[in-house]
Short mmCIF file of C-alpha atoms and ligand atoms in Angstrom, two decimals:
data_model
loop_
_atom_site.label_atom_id
_atom_site.label_comp_id
_atom_site.label_asym_id
_atom_site.label_seq_id
_atom_site.Cartn_x
_atom_site.Cartn_y
_atom_site.Cartn_z
CA MET A 49 3.15 -1.76 -5.43
CA LEU A 50 5.52 -1.97 -2.14
CA GLY A 51 5.62 -0.88 1.82
CA ASP A 52 7.97 -0.44 4.05
CA TRP A 53 10.69 -0.09 1.82
CA GLY A 54 12.44 3.24 3.07
CA THR A 55 14.72 1.56 5.55
CA ASN A 56 17.36 3.30 7.67
CA THR A 57 19.67 0.17 8.79
CA LEU A 58 19.17 -2.31 6.05
CA PRO A 59 20.19 -0.71 2.77
CA GLY A 60 21.33 -4.13 1.02
CA GLN A 61 17.48 -5.22 1.50
CA GLN A 62 16.04 -2.55 -0.10
CA THR A 63 18.61 -2.43 -2.76
CA ALA A 64 17.71 -6.05 -3.53
CA VAL A 65 14.03 -5.51 -4.04
CA ALA A 66 14.67 -2.27 -6.30
CA GLU A 67 16.78 -4.56 -8.20
CA ALA A 68 14.10 -7.68 -8.26
CA MET A 69 11.67 -4.85 -9.39
CA ARG A 70 13.91 -3.71 -12.22
CA ARG A 71 14.41 -7.29 -13.32
CA TRP A 72 10.66 -8.31 -13.60
CA VAL A 73 10.13 -5.13 -15.64
CA GLY A 74 13.04 -6.54 -17.78
CA LEU A 75 12.14 -9.93 -17.95
CA HIS A 76 8.64 -9.08 -19.06
CA ARG A 77 9.01 -5.76 -21.01
CA LEU A 78 6.42 -4.00 -18.84
CA LYS A 79 5.19 -0.49 -19.56
CA ILE A 80 4.76 0.57 -15.59
CA ASP A 81 2.27 3.10 -15.43
CA ALA A 82 2.76 4.17 -11.89
CA LEU A 83 4.23 2.90 -8.56
CA MET A 84 2.26 2.82 -5.54
CA MET A 85 4.24 3.31 -2.10
CA LEU A 86 2.28 1.60 0.71
CA GLY A 87 3.92 3.50 3.36
CA ASP A 88 6.88 3.79 5.65
CA ASN A 89 8.38 5.29 3.04
CA PHE A 90 11.24 6.69 5.36
CA TYR A 91 12.51 5.09 9.02
CA GLY A 92 14.53 7.06 10.90
CA PRO A 93 15.68 10.60 10.82
CA MET A 94 14.88 12.76 8.00
CA ARG A 95 17.63 15.61 7.72
CA GLY A 96 16.85 18.74 6.10
CA GLY A 97 12.95 17.34 4.56
CA VAL A 98 12.48 18.18 1.11
CA GLN A 99 16.00 18.68 0.76
CA SER A 100 17.56 15.23 2.23
CA HIS A 101 19.95 13.25 0.23
CA ARG A 102 17.47 10.28 1.21
CA TRP A 103 14.89 11.56 -1.43
CA ASN A 104 17.69 10.88 -4.08
CA ARG A 105 19.73 7.58 -2.79
CA GLN A 106 16.49 5.70 -1.69
CA PHE A 107 13.77 6.96 -4.07
CA GLU A 108 14.73 8.74 -7.33
CA GLU A 109 17.96 6.30 -7.88
CA MET A 110 16.46 3.37 -6.28
CA TYR A 111 13.65 3.07 -8.82
CA PRO A 112 14.77 5.00 -11.62
CA ALA A 113 12.63 6.75 -13.96
CA SER A 114 14.33 4.81 -16.60
CA VAL A 115 12.57 1.67 -15.78
CA PHE A 116 9.55 3.67 -13.83
CA PRO A 117 8.43 6.39 -15.63
CA GLY A 118 5.31 7.11 -14.05
CA PRO A 119 4.14 8.67 -10.83
CA ALA A 120 4.65 6.94 -7.78
CA TYR A 121 1.34 7.43 -5.70
CA ALA A 122 2.73 7.21 -1.57
CA VAL A 123 0.38 6.84 1.09
CA LEU A 124 1.81 7.43 4.94
CA GLY A 125 2.79 4.59 7.37
CA ASN A 126 3.54 4.94 11.02
CA HIS A 127 7.62 5.49 10.43
CA ASP A 128 6.06 8.58 8.04
CA TYR A 129 4.39 9.81 11.26
CA GLU A 130 7.81 10.87 12.74
CA ARG A 131 9.23 14.29 13.85
CA PHE A 132 12.46 13.17 13.66
CA PHE A 133 14.74 16.19 13.11
CA GLY A 134 11.93 17.67 10.92
CA ASN A 135 8.10 16.44 10.39
CA LYS A 136 8.59 13.77 7.66
CA VAL A 137 4.89 13.83 6.95
CA GLU A 138 5.02 17.46 5.97
CA ALA A 139 8.13 16.81 3.88
CA GLU A 140 6.53 14.07 1.96
CA LEU A 141 4.09 16.15 1.15
CA ALA A 142 6.19 19.22 0.41
CA TYR A 143 8.58 17.17 -1.92
CA ALA A 144 4.82 16.30 -3.85
CA LYS A 145 3.47 19.90 -4.11
CA ALA A 146 7.47 21.07 -5.30
CA GLY A 147 6.42 18.82 -8.66
CA SER A 148 9.86 18.26 -9.83
CA SER A 149 9.57 14.68 -9.01
CA ARG A 150 7.46 11.37 -9.67
CA TRP A 151 6.53 11.26 -6.10
CA ARG A 152 2.75 12.06 -5.52
CA MET A 153 1.12 12.87 -2.56
CA PRO A 154 -1.70 15.49 -3.22
CA ALA A 155 -2.78 15.42 0.30
CA ARG A 156 -2.78 12.54 3.06
CA TRP A 157 -5.64 11.21 1.46
CA TYR A 158 -7.23 11.35 -2.18
CA THR A 159 -8.31 8.87 -5.01
CA VAL A 160 -6.46 8.16 -8.59
CA SER A 161 -8.14 6.40 -11.53
CA PHE A 162 -6.51 4.39 -14.08
CA PRO A 163 -6.65 4.49 -17.12
CA SER A 164 -7.19 8.69 -16.48
CA ASN A 165 -9.26 8.77 -19.47
CA ASP A 166 -12.19 6.39 -19.29
CA PRO A 167 -11.02 4.93 -15.87
CA VAL A 168 -11.88 1.07 -15.11
CA MET A 169 -10.55 1.16 -11.29
CA THR A 170 -10.08 3.80 -8.92
CA PHE A 171 -8.15 3.61 -5.73
CA PHE A 172 -9.18 5.42 -2.70
CA CYS A 173 -5.72 5.91 -1.23
CA LEU A 174 -6.00 7.07 2.57
CA ASP A 175 -4.46 7.70 5.73
CA SER A 176 -4.50 4.78 7.94
CA ASN A 177 -2.78 6.77 10.67
CA LEU A 178 -5.53 7.18 13.21
CA PRO A 179 -5.97 8.06 16.76
CA GLY A 180 -5.05 4.62 18.69
CA THR A 181 -2.86 3.13 15.68
CA LYS A 182 0.49 3.71 17.36
CA SER A 183 0.71 0.47 19.02
CA MET A 184 4.32 -0.24 20.42
CA ASP A 185 5.85 3.04 18.78
CA PHE A 186 4.06 5.22 20.37
CA ILE A 187 6.63 4.77 23.00
CA ARG A 188 8.85 6.98 21.13
CA PRO A 189 8.49 10.70 21.82
CA TRP A 190 9.25 11.66 18.40
CA SER A 191 6.36 9.56 17.00
CA PHE A 192 2.81 11.09 16.62
CA GLU A 193 -0.55 9.88 14.73
CA MET A 194 -3.79 12.04 13.16
CA SER A 195 -6.17 13.87 15.43
CA ARG A 196 -9.77 12.83 16.04
CA ALA A 197 -10.93 15.67 13.95
CA GLU A 198 -8.56 14.85 10.64
CA ALA A 199 -9.69 10.82 11.02
CA ASN A 200 -13.28 12.49 11.07
CA ALA A 201 -12.32 14.99 8.31
CA GLN A 202 -11.11 11.66 6.25
CA ASP A 203 -14.08 9.56 7.07
CA GLU A 204 -16.49 12.73 5.79
CA TRP A 205 -14.32 12.86 2.61
CA LEU A 206 -13.96 9.26 1.64
CA GLN A 207 -18.16 9.26 2.49
CA GLY A 208 -18.48 11.83 -0.32
CA GLU A 209 -15.64 10.68 -2.70
CA LEU A 210 -17.79 7.04 -2.10
CA GLY A 211 -20.90 8.46 -2.87
CA LYS A 212 -19.92 9.20 -6.52
CA ASP A 213 -21.08 7.33 -9.43
CA ARG A 214 -18.31 5.23 -10.79
CA PRO A 215 -20.38 3.11 -13.07
CA GLY A 216 -18.26 -0.52 -14.06
CA GLN A 217 -15.74 0.19 -12.01
CA LEU A 218 -13.26 -1.69 -9.79
CA LEU A 219 -12.62 0.19 -6.63
CA ALA A 220 -9.86 -0.68 -3.86
CA PHE A 221 -8.53 0.90 -0.69
CA VAL A 222 -4.80 1.85 -0.36
CA ALA A 223 -3.14 2.57 3.12
CA HIS A 224 -0.55 1.32 5.43
CA HIS A 225 -2.21 -0.44 8.36
CA PRO A 226 -3.80 -3.99 7.16
CA LEU A 227 -7.46 -4.30 8.78
CA TYR A 228 -6.48 -7.83 8.89
CA THR A 229 -3.21 -9.80 9.11
CA ASN A 230 -1.06 -12.72 10.03
CA GLY A 231 1.77 -10.82 10.55
CA MET A 232 2.76 -9.65 13.66
CA HIS A 233 0.87 -6.54 14.21
CA GLY A 234 -2.15 -8.59 14.45
CA ASP A 235 -5.92 -7.30 13.44
CA ASN A 236 -6.45 -3.75 13.78
CA PRO A 237 -9.74 -3.15 15.65
CA ILE A 238 -9.70 0.31 14.96
CA LEU A 239 -9.69 0.01 11.47
CA ILE A 240 -11.86 -2.38 11.01
CA SER A 241 -14.44 -0.74 13.01
CA ARG A 242 -13.85 1.95 11.12
CA TRP A 243 -13.75 1.14 7.83
CA GLY A 244 -14.70 -2.44 8.02
CA ARG A 245 -18.32 -1.91 6.80
CA LEU A 246 -17.84 0.34 3.85
CA LEU A 247 -15.37 -2.36 2.41
CA THR A 248 -18.60 -4.65 1.90
CA GLU A 249 -21.51 -1.79 1.92
CA HIS A 250 -19.32 -0.26 -1.37
CA ARG A 251 -18.15 -3.72 -2.90
CA ILE A 252 -14.30 -2.63 -2.48
CA ALA A 253 -12.47 -5.29 -4.45
CA PHE A 254 -9.28 -5.06 -2.92
CA TYR A 255 -7.64 -3.44 0.42
CA ILE A 256 -4.04 -2.81 -0.07
CA SER A 257 -1.77 -2.46 2.40
CA GLY A 258 1.69 -2.90 4.05
CA HIS A 259 2.93 -2.67 7.81
CA ASP A 260 3.97 -6.07 8.36
CA HIS A 261 6.98 -6.78 6.27
CA ASP A 262 5.51 -9.79 4.30
CA LEU A 263 3.88 -10.52 1.63
CA GLN A 264 0.14 -12.01 2.27
CA HIS A 265 -3.56 -12.49 0.49
CA LEU A 266 -6.40 -12.77 2.49
CA GLU A 267 -9.78 -13.70 1.99
CA PHE A 268 -12.82 -13.94 4.01
CA GLU A 269 -16.27 -15.86 3.55
CA ASN A 270 -19.07 -13.64 2.06
CA ARG A 271 -16.82 -10.16 1.92
CA PRO A 272 -16.46 -8.93 -1.53
CA THR A 273 -12.94 -7.71 -0.30
CA SER A 274 -9.40 -9.20 -1.37
CA PHE A 275 -6.92 -7.87 1.43
CA VAL A 276 -3.50 -7.73 0.24
CA VAL A 277 -0.30 -7.43 2.64
CA SER A 278 2.83 -6.15 0.71
CA GLY A 279 5.20 -5.12 3.10
CA GLY A 280 8.30 -6.50 1.69
CA GLY A 281 10.15 -3.66 0.40
CA GLY A 282 13.00 -3.41 2.30
CA ALA A 283 12.89 -3.45 6.05
CA GLU A 284 13.69 -6.08 8.57
CA LEU A 285 11.55 -9.44 8.15
CA VAL A 286 9.59 -10.72 11.05
CA GLY A 287 7.42 -13.64 12.00
CA TRP A 288 3.85 -14.70 12.30
CA ARG A 289 1.11 -13.98 15.07
CA THR A 290 -1.47 -16.20 13.07
CA PRO A 291 0.30 -18.76 10.74
CA PRO A 292 -0.49 -17.98 7.40
CA GLY A 293 -1.31 -21.84 7.05
CA ARG A 294 -4.35 -21.19 8.82
CA ARG A 295 -5.77 -18.24 7.47
CA GLY A 296 -5.16 -17.49 3.49
CA PRO A 297 -5.00 -18.09 0.89
CA PHE A 298 -1.43 -17.24 1.10
CA GLY A 299 1.77 -15.69 3.34
CA ALA A 300 5.67 -15.08 3.04
CA ARG A 301 7.79 -13.98 5.52
CA ALA A 302 9.95 -12.43 2.35
CA LEU A 303 11.36 -9.43 0.68
CA GLY A 304 9.21 -8.34 -2.42
CA PHE A 305 6.95 -6.33 -3.82
CA THR A 306 3.72 -6.63 -5.49
CA ASP A 307 2.50 -6.06 -9.38
CA LEU A 308 -1.24 -5.20 -10.04
CA GLU A 309 -2.37 -5.69 -13.86
CA ILE A 310 -5.28 -4.06 -15.00
CA ARG A 311 -6.34 -6.43 -18.16
CA GLN A 312 -9.00 -6.26 -20.51
CA ASP A 313 -11.50 -8.37 -18.51
CA SER A 314 -9.88 -9.00 -15.39
CA VAL A 315 -7.00 -7.76 -12.28
CA LEU A 316 -3.83 -10.09 -12.00
CA VAL A 317 -2.25 -9.34 -8.51
CA ARG A 318 1.03 -11.20 -8.32
CA HIS A 319 3.50 -11.47 -5.20
CA ILE A 320 6.96 -11.06 -6.51
CA GLY A 321 9.82 -12.09 -4.42
CA ARG A 322 13.40 -10.57 -4.71
CA ASP A 323 14.70 -13.28 -7.48
CA ALA A 324 12.13 -11.60 -9.49
CA THR A 325 9.65 -14.81 -9.53
CA VAL A 326 6.11 -15.19 -8.67
CA LEU A 327 5.51 -16.00 -5.27
CA HIS A 328 1.29 -16.00 -5.41
CA SER A 329 -0.73 -14.70 -7.64
CA PHE A 330 -4.60 -14.07 -8.07
CA GLU A 331 -7.09 -12.71 -10.38
CA LYS A 332 -10.53 -10.80 -9.94
CA ARG A 333 -12.76 -10.93 -13.39
CA LEU A 334 -14.05 -7.19 -13.68
CA ALA A 335 -17.73 -8.34 -14.88
CA LEU A 336 -17.75 -10.48 -11.68
CA ALA A 337 -16.22 -7.76 -9.43
CA ARG A 338 -18.68 -4.96 -10.93
CA LYS A 339 -21.29 -6.91 -10.34
CA GLY A 340 -20.79 -7.77 -6.65
CA PHE A 341 -19.22 -11.35 -5.93
CA SER A 342 -18.26 -13.18 -2.96
CA SER A 343 -14.65 -13.82 -2.10
CA ARG A 344 -15.31 -16.91 -4.41
CA GLY A 345 -14.84 -14.49 -7.22
CA SER A 346 -11.33 -14.19 -6.81
CA ARG A 347 -9.09 -17.44 -7.61
CA PRO A 348 -5.58 -18.34 -7.97
CA VAL A 349 -3.72 -18.49 -11.36
CA THR A 350 -0.96 -20.48 -12.25
CA ALA A 351 2.40 -18.58 -12.49
FE1 FE2 B 126 4.59 -0.12 9.52
#
């Protein structure tokens, strides 16, 4: 999983993280089932849309199928919501629809389950570009966001999906913007009021996002959800709004990515730095998570 990777100004940083991903897979002889692209997939102009050379250079060749043979499930970030020599949201949907790539975005919101037969975990891949979330980049004339009608349609769909019976499964929300973050964008009151209660009511185990260019893990007392920020895919690093020492357990201003491994009886989440070493990891045990547990259900593990 990685967010904020499609930089158009710092290609060396995207390449460094992609190399770390390849090293990580090679060192541990991993079989990667899927990639999760956490938004801000393409910063800046995207001339040619589906024909843009950026698809090959920054996705197909950057994360090669020889190492990452599985599908790459993508959600949309604020920088994808730009009409920059073409509508990047439409280009990303169309590239998936063309069907000749590992790129997957069947819609702006969708679910995906692992393993596909008899799944133990379902990811609700969401569009967090809700009305009012544009903050500072809304001043750019090419920038746009979801309409109220679209946001309502997504929530209606989400309620329906959450109402489906998925016995014994662990659930995760995946979206670009975090609800809670120590990074420069700060906590997002729009998302907190819209989705915060759902996370607790439906005992969502993970909320996985990017947007702040760092790696974080936040836990809150009496909340079932572990909040994971993985925005170190390549774009420029920035500072903290809240010192990570004050609210954690973890925050690093670092390039990197996140490995999520579904094990026999637990899910292991590891933040990996550009040198392919583990910066932070934690584990949620399936039995506890299924029953519904407090944030104490997640415990740090040694790398
Ligand atoms: Fe972003």
